[in-house]
PDB file of C-alpha atoms in Angstrom:
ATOM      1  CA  UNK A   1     -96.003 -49.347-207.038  1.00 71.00           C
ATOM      2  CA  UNK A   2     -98.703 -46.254-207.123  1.00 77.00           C
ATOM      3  CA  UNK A   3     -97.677 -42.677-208.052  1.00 80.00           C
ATOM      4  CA  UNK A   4     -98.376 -41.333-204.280  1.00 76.00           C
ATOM      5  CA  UNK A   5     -95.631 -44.239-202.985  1.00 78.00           C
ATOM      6  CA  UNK A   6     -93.121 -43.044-205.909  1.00 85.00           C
ATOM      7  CA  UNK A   7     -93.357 -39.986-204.650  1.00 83.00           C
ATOM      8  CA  UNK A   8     -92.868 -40.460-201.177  1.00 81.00           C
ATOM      9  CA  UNK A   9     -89.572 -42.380-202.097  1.00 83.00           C
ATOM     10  CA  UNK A  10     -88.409 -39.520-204.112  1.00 85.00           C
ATOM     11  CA  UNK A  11     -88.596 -37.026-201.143  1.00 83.00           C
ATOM     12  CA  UNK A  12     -86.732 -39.029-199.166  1.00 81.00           C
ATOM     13  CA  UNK A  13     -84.154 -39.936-201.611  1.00 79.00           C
ATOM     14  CA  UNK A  14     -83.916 -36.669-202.540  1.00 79.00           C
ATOM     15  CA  UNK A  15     -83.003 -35.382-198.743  1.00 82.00           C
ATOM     16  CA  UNK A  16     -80.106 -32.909-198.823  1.00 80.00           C
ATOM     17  CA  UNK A  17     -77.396 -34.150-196.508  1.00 89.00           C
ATOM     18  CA  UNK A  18     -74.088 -32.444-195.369  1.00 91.00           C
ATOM     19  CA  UNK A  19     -71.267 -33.854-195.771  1.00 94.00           C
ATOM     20  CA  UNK A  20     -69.648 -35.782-193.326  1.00 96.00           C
ATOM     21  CA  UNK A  21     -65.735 -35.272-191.831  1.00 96.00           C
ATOM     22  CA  UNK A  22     -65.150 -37.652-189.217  1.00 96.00           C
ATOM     23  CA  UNK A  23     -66.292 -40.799-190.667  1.00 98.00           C
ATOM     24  CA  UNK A  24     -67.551 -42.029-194.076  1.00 98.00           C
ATOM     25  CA  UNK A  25     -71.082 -43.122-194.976  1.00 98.00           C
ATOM     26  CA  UNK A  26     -71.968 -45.278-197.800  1.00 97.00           C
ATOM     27  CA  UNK A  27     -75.832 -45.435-197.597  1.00 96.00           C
ATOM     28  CA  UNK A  28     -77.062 -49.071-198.587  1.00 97.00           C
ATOM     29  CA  UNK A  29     -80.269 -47.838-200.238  1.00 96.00           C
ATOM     30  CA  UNK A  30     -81.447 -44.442-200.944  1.00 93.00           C
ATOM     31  CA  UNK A  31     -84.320 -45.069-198.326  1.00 95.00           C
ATOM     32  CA  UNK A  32     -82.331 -46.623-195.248  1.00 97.00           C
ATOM     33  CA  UNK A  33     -79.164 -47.974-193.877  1.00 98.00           C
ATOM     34  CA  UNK A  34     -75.028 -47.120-194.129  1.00 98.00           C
ATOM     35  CA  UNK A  35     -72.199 -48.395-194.263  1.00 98.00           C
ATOM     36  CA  UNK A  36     -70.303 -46.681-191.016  1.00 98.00           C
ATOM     37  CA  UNK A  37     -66.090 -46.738-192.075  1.00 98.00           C
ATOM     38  CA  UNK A  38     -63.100 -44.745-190.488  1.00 97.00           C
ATOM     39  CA  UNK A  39     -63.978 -45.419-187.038  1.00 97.00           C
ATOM     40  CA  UNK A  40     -62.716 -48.020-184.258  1.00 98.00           C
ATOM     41  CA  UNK A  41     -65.362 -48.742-182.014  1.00 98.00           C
ATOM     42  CA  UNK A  42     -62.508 -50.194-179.070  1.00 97.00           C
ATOM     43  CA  UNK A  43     -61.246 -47.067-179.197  1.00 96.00           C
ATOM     44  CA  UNK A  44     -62.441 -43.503-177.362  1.00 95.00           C
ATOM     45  CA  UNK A  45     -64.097 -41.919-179.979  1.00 97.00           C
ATOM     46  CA  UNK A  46     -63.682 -38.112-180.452  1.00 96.00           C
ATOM     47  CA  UNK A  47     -66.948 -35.650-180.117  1.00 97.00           C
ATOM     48  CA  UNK A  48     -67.060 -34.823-183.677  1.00 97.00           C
ATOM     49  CA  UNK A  49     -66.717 -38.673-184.616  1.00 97.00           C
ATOM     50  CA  UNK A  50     -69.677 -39.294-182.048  1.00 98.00           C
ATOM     51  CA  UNK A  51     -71.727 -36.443-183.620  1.00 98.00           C
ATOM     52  CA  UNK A  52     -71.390 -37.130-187.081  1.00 98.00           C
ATOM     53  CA  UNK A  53     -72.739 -40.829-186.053  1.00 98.00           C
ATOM     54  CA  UNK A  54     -75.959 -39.608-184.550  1.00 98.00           C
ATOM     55  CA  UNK A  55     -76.596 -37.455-187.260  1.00 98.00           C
ATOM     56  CA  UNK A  56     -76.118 -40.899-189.610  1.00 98.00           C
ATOM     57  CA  UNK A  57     -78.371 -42.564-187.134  1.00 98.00           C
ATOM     58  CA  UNK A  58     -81.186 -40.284-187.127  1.00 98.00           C
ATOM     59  CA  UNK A  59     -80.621 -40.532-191.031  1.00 97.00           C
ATOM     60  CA  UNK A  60     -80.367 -43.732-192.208  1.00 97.00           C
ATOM     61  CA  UNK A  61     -82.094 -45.829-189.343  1.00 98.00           C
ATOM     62  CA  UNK A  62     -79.956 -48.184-189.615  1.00 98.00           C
ATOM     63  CA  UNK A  63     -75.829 -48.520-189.332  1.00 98.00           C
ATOM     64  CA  UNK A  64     -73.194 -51.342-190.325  1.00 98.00           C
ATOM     65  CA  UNK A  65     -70.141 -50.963-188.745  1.00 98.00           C
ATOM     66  CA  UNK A  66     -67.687 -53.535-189.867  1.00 98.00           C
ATOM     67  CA  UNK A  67     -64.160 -54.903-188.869  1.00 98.00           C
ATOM     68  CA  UNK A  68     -64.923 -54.625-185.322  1.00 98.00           C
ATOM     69  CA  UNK A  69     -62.918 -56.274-182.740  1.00 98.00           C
ATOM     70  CA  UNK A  70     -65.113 -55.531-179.365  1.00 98.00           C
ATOM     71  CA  UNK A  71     -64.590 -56.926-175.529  1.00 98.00           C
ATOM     72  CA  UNK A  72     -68.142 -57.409-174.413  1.00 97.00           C
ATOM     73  CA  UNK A  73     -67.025 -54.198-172.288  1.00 97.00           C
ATOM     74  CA  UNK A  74     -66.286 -52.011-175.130  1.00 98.00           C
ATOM     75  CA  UNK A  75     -69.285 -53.049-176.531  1.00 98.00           C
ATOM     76  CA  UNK A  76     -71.384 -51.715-173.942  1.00 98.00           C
ATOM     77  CA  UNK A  77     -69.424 -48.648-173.473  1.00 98.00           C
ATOM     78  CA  UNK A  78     -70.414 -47.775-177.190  1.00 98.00           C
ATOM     79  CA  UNK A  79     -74.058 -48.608-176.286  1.00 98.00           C
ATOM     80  CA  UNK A  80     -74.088 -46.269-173.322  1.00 98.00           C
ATOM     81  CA  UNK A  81     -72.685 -43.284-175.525  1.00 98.00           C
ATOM     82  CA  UNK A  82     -76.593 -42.602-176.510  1.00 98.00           C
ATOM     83  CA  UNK A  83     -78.445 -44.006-173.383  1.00 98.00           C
ATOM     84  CA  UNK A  84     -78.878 -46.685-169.836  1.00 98.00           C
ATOM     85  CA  UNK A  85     -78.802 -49.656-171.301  1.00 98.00           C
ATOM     86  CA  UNK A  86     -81.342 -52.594-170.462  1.00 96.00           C
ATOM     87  CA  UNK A  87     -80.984 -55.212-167.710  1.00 92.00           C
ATOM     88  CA  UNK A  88     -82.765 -58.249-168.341  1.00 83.00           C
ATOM     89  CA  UNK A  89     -83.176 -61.047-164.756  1.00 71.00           C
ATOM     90  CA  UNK A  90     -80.389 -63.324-165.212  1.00 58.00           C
ATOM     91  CA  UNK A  91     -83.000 -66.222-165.219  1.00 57.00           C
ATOM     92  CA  UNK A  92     -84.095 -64.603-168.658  1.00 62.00           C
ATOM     93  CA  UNK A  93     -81.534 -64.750-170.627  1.00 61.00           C
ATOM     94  CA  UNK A  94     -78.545 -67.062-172.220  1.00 67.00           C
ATOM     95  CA  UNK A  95     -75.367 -66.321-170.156  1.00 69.00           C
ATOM     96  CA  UNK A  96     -74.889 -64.398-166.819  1.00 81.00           C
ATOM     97  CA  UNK A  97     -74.291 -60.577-167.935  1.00 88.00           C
ATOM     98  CA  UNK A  98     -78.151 -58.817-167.982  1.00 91.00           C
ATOM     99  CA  UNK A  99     -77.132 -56.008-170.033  1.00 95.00           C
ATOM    100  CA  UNK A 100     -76.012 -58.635-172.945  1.00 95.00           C
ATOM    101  CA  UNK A 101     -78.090 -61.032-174.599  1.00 93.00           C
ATOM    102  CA  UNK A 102     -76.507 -63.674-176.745  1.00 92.00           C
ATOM    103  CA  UNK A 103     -78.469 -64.338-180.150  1.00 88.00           C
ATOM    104  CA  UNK A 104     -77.566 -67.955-181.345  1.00 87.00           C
ATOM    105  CA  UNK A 105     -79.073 -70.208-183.819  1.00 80.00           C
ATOM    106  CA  UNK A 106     -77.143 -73.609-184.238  1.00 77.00           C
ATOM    107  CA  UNK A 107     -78.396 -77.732-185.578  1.00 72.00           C
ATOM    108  CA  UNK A 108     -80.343 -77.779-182.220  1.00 72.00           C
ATOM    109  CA  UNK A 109     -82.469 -74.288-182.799  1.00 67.00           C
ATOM    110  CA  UNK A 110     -86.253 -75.125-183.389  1.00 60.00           C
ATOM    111  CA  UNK A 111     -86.574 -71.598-183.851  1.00 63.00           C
ATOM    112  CA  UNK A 112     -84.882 -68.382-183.640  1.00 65.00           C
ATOM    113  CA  UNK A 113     -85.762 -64.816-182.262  1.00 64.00           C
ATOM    114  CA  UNK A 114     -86.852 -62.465-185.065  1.00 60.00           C
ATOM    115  CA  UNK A 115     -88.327 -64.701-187.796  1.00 72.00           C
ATOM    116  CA  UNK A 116     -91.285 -62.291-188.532  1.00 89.00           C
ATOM    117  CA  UNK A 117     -91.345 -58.677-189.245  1.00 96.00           C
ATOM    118  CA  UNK A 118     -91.376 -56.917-185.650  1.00 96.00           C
ATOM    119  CA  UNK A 119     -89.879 -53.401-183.710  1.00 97.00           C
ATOM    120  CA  UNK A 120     -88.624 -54.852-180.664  1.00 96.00           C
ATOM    121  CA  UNK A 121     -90.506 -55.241-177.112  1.00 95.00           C
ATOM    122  CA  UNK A 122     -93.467 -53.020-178.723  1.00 98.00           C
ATOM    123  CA  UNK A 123     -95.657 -54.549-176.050  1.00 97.00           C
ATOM    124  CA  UNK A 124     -93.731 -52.317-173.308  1.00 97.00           C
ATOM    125  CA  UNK A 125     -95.106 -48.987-172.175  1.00 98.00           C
ATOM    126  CA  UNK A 126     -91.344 -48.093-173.201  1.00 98.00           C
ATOM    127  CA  UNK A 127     -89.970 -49.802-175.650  1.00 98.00           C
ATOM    128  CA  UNK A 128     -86.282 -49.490-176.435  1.00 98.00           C
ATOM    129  CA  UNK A 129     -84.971 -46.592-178.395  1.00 98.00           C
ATOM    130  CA  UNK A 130     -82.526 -48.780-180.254  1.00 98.00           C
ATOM    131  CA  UNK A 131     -80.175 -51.938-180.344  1.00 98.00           C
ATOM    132  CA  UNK A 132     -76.877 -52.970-181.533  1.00 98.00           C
ATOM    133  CA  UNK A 133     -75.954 -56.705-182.120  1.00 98.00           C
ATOM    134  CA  UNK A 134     -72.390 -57.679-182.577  1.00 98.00           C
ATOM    135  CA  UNK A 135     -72.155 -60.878-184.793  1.00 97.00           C
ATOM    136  CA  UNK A 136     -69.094 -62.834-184.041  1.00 96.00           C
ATOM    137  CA  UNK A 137     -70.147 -66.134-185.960  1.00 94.00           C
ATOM    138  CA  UNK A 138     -71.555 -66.253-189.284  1.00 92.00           C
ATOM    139  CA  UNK A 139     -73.127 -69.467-190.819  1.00 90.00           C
ATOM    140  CA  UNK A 140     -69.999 -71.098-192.123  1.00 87.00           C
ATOM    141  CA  UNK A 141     -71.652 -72.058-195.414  1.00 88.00           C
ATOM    142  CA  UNK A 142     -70.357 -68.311-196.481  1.00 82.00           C
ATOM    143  CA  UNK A 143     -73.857 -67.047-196.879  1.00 86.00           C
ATOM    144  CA  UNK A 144     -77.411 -66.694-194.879  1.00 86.00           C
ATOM    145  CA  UNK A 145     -78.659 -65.199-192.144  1.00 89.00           C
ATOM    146  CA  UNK A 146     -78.934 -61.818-193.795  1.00 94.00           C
ATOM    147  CA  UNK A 147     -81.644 -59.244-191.681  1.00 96.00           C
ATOM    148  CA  UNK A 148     -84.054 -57.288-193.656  1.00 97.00           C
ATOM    149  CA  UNK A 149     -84.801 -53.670-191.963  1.00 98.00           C
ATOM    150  CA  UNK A 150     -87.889 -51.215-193.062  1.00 98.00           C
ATOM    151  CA  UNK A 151     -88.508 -47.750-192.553  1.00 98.00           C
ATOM    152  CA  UNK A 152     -91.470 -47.084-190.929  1.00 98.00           C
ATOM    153  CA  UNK A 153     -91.089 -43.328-191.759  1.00 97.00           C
ATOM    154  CA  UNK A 154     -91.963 -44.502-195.331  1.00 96.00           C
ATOM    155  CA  UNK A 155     -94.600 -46.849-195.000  1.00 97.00           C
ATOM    156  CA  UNK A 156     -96.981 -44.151-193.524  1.00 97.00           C
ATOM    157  CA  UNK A 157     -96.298 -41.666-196.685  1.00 95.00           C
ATOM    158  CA  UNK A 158     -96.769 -44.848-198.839  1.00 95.00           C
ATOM    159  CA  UNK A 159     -99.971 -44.362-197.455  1.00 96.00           C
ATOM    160  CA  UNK A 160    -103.002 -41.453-198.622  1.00 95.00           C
ATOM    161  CA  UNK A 161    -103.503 -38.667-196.925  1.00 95.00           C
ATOM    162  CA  UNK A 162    -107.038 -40.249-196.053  1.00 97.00           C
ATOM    163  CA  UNK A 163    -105.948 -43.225-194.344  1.00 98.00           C
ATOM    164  CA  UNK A 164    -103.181 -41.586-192.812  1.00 97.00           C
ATOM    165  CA  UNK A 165    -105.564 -39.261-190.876  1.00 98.00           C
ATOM    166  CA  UNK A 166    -107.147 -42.101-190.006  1.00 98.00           C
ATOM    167  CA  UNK A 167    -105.015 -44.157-188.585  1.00 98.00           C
ATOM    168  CA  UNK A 168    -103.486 -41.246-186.915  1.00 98.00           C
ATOM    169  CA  UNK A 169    -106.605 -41.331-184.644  1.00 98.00           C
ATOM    170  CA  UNK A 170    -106.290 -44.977-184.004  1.00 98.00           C
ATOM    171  CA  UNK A 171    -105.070 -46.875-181.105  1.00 98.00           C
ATOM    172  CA  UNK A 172    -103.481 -50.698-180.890  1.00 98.00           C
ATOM    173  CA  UNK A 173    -102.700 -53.140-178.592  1.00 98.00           C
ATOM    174  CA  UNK A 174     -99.622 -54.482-178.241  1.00 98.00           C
ATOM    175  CA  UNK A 175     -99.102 -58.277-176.476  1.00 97.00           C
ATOM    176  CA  UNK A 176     -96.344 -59.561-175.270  1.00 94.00           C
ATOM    177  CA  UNK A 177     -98.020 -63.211-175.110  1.00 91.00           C
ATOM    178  CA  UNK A 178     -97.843 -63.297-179.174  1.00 92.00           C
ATOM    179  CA  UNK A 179     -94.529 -64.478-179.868  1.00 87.00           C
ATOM    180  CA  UNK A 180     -95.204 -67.276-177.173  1.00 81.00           C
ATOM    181  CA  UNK A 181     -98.172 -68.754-179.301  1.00 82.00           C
ATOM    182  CA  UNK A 182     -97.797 -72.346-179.099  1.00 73.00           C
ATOM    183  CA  UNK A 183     -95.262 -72.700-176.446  1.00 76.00           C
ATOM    184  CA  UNK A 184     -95.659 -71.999-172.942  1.00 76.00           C
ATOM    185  CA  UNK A 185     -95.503 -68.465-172.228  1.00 77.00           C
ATOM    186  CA  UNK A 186     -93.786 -66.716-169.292  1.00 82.00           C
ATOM    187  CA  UNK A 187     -95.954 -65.350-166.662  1.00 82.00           C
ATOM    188  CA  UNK A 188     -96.584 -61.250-166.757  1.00 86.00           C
ATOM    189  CA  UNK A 189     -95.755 -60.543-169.832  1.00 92.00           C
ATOM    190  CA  UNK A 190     -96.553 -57.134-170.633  1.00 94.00           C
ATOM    191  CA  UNK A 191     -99.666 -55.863-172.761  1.00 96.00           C
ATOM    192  CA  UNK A 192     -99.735 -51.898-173.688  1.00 98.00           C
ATOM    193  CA  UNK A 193    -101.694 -49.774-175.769  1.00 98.00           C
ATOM    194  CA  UNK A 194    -100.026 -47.619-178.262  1.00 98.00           C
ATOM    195  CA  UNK A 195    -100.829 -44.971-181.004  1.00 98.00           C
ATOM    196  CA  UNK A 196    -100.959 -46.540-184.435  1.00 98.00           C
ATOM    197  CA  UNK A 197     -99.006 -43.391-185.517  1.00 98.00           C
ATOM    198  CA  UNK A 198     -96.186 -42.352-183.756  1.00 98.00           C
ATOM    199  CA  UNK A 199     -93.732 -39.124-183.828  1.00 98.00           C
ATOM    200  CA  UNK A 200     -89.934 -39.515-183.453  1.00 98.00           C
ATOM    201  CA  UNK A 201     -88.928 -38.090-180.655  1.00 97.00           C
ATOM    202  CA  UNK A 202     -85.600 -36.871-181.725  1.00 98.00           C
ATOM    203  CA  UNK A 203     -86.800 -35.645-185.616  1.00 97.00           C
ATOM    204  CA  UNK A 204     -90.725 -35.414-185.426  1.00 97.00           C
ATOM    205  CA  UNK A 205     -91.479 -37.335-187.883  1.00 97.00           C
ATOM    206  CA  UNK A 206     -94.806 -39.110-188.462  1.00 97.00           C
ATOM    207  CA  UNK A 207     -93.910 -43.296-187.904  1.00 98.00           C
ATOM    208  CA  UNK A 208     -96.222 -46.286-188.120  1.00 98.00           C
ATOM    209  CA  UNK A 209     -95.789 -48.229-185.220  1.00 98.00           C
ATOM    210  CA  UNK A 210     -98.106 -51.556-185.454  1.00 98.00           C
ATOM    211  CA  UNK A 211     -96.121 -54.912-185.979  1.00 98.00           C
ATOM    212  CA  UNK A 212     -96.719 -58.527-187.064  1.00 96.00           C
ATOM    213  CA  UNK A 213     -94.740 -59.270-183.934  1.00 95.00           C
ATOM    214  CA  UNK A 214     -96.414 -57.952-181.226  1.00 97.00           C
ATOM    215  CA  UNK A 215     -99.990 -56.086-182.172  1.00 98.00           C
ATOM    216  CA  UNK A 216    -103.055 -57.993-181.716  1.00 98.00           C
ATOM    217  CA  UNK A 217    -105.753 -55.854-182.162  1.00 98.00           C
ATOM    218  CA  UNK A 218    -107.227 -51.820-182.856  1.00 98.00           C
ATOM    219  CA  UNK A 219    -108.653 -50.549-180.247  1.00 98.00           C
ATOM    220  CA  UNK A 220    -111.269 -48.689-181.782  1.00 98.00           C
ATOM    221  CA  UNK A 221    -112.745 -51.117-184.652  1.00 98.00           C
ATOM    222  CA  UNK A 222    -114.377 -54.218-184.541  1.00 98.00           C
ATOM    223  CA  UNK A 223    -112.575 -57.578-184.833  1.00 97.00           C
ATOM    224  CA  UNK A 224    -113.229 -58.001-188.190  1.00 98.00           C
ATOM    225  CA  UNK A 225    -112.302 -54.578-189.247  1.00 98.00           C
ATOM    226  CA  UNK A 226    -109.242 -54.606-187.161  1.00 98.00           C
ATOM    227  CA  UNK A 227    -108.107 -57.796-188.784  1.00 98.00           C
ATOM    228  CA  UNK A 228    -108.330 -56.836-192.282  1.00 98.00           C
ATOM    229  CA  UNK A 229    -106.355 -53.039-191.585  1.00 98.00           C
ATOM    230  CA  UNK A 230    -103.638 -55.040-190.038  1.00 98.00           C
ATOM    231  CA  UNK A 231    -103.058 -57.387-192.277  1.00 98.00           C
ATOM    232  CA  UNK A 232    -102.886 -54.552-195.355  1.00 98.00           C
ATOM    233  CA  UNK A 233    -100.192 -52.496-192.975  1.00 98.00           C
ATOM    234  CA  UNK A 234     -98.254 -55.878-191.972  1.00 98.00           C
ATOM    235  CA  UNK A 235     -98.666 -56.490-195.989  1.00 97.00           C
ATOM    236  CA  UNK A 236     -97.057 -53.264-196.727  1.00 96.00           C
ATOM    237  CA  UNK A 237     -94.217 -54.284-195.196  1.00 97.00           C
ATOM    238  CA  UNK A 238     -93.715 -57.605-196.144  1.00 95.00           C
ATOM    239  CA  UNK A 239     -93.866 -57.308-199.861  1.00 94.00           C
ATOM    240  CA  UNK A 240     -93.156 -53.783-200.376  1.00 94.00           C
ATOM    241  CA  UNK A 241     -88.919 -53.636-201.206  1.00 93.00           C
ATOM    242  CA  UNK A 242     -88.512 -50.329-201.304  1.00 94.00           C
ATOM    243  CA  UNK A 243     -88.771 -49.817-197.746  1.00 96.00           C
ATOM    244  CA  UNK A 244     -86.220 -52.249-197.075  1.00 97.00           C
ATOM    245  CA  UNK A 245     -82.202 -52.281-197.229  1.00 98.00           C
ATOM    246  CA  UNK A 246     -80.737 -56.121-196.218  1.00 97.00           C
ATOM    247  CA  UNK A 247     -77.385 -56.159-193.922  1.00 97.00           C
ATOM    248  CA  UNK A 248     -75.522 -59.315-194.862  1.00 96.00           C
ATOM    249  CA  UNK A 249     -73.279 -60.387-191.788  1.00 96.00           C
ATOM    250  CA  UNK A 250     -69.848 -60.936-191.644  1.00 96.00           C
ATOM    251  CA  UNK A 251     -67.746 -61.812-188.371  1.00 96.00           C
ATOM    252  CA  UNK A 252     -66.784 -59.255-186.454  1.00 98.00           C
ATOM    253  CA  UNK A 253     -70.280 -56.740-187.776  1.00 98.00           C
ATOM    254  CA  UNK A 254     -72.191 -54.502-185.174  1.00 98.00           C
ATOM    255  CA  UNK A 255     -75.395 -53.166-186.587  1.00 98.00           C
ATOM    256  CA  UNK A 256     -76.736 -50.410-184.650  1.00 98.00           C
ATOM    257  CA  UNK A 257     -80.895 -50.077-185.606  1.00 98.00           C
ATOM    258  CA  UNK A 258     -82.865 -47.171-184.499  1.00 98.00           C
ATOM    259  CA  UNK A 259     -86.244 -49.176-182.882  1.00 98.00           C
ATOM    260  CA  UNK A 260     -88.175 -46.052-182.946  1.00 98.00           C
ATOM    261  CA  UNK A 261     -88.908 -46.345-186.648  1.00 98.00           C
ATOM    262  CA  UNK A 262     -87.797 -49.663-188.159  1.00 98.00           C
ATOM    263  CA  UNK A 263     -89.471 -52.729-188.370  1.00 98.00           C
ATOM    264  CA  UNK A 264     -86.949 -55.754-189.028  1.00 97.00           C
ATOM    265  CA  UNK A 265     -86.775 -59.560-189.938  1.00 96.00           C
ATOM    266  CA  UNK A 266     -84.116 -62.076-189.401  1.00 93.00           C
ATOM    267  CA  UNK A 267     -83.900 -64.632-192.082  1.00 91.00           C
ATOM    268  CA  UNK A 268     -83.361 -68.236-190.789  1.00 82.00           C
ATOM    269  CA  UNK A 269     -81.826 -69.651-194.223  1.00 80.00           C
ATOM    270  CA  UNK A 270     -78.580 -71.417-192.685  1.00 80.00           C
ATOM    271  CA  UNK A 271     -80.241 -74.378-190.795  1.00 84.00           C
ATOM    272  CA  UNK A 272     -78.386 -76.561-189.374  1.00 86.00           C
ATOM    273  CA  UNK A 273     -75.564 -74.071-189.436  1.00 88.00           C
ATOM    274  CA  UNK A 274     -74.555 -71.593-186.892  1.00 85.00           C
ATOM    275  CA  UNK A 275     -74.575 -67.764-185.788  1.00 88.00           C
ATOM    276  CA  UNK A 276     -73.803 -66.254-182.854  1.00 91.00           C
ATOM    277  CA  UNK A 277     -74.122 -62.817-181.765  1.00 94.00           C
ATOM    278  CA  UNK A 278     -74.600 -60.379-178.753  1.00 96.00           C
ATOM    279  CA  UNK A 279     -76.802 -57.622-178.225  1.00 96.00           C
ATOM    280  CA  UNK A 280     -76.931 -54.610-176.075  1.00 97.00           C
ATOM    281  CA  UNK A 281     -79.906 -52.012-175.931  1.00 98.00           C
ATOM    282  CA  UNK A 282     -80.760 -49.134-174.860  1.00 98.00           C
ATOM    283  CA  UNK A 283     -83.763 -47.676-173.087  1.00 98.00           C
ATOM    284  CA  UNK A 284     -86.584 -45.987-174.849  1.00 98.00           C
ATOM    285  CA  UNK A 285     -89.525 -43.419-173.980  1.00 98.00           C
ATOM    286  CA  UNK A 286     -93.253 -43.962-174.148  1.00 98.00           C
ATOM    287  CA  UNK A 287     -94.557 -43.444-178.046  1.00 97.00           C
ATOM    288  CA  UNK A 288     -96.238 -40.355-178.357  1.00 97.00           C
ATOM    289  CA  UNK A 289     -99.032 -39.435-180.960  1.00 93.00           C
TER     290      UNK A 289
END
């Protein structure tokens, strides 16, 4: 690892955080993710409880709440807390509620959702401002299935101040045919061209948003060049750690990810075992530069 991306870790590491009251917060790394405890997600939660977990949100990226016993209802009632959740056609999706779709991997899964590092629905003029799966089955081996989460916050002050400029001028295209590659795609699937560097719109800060999941192509460079700057940023995540934290599921786990400046990976290490989870999320704004 270079001296500018040491120093870019220490920064953040280094982040002065108050205290919290209301709940606990055991951050996984120094970089992203917690551990969310003292809180029961069935029950009403009080304002300061609710505050203190979107200030955890905003920073760590990424939050674990475990020992959760949730009705699909209760659930979505958390999810709406911090925005209109998304409806999916009930021809879409596995089940007959469109505001829940049910992730499941079992011996008949040729493949499962998530297998490469990707932000979610990137190829939307507004994609979603954050998920949260609920995990009710875990492989029943004991182990596998772990996610891998990145902060994309980081991996742009990994980055020099030269190619950062540069790339903030930069424009991508995002497909929503690449995930299909191979199998026979849905028709009108949507195909939207983002800035390469994006600004939260809750914290302003600077955010690479290009992903191995959905981004074909820079707008502004030739084939070639394109090819060869997306593979180094789609490197950078892949085999840099220290962007990273990894959840490891339990039953009963609800991970709620910030979309606006992760990247994530679901590892598919439990074939022919099974996992079963649900997923809520909520509606996002158009990236900004």
């Amino acid at each position: 690892m270079d001296q500018l991306a040491l120093k870019a870790i220490e920064r953040i590491a280094a982040e002065k955080r108050a205290p919290y009251q209301r709940i606990t917060v055991d951050r996984i790394t120094p970089i992203i993710g917690a551990e969310i405890g003292g809180v029961d997600l069935s029950q009403p939660l009080e304002d300061a409880q609710l505050a203190e977990i979107r200030r955890a949100f905003l920073e760590n990226h990424v939050l674990v709440f475990r020992d959760q016993h949730l009705t699909v209802e209760e659930h979505k009632a958390f999810g709406r807390l911090f925005g209109e959740l998304r409806a999916l056609p009930v021809e879409d999706i596995d089940g007959d509620d469109p505001e829940l779709v049910v992730i499941r991997a079992n011996a008949q899964s040729r493949y499962v959702a998530g297998e490469t590092w990707h932000t979610d629905g990137t190829a939307d003029l507004a994609p979603s401002m954050g998920s949260m799966l609920y995990v009710k089955e875990t492989p029943a081996i004991g182990t596998g299935g772990d996610t891998l989460f990145a902060n994309m916050h980081l991996a742009i002050e990994m980055l020099s101040p030269t190619m950062q400029q540069f790339l903030g001028e930069l424009t991508a295209i995002h497909d929503g045919a690449i995930p299909w590659k191979g199998y026979e795609a849905p028709a009108n699937l949507p195909k939207t061209e983002h800035p390469v560097v994006v600004r939260h719109p809750e914290t302003g800060r600077k955010s690479l948003f290009v992903n191995s999941g959905f981004t074909s192509h820079i707008v502004q460079l030739s084939g070639g060049e394109s090819q060869v700057l997306l593979n180094m940023l789609f490197d950078l995540v892949a085999r840099e750690p220290s962007l990273s934290c990894r959840v490891r599921w339990a039953p009963n786990t609800l991970v709620f990810w910030d979309n606006r400046c992760t990247q994530h990976h679901a590892i598919w290490d439990y074939f022919p075992h099974s996992r079963y989870g649900e997923r809520v999320t909520i509606l996002g704004t158009q990236p900004k530069a």
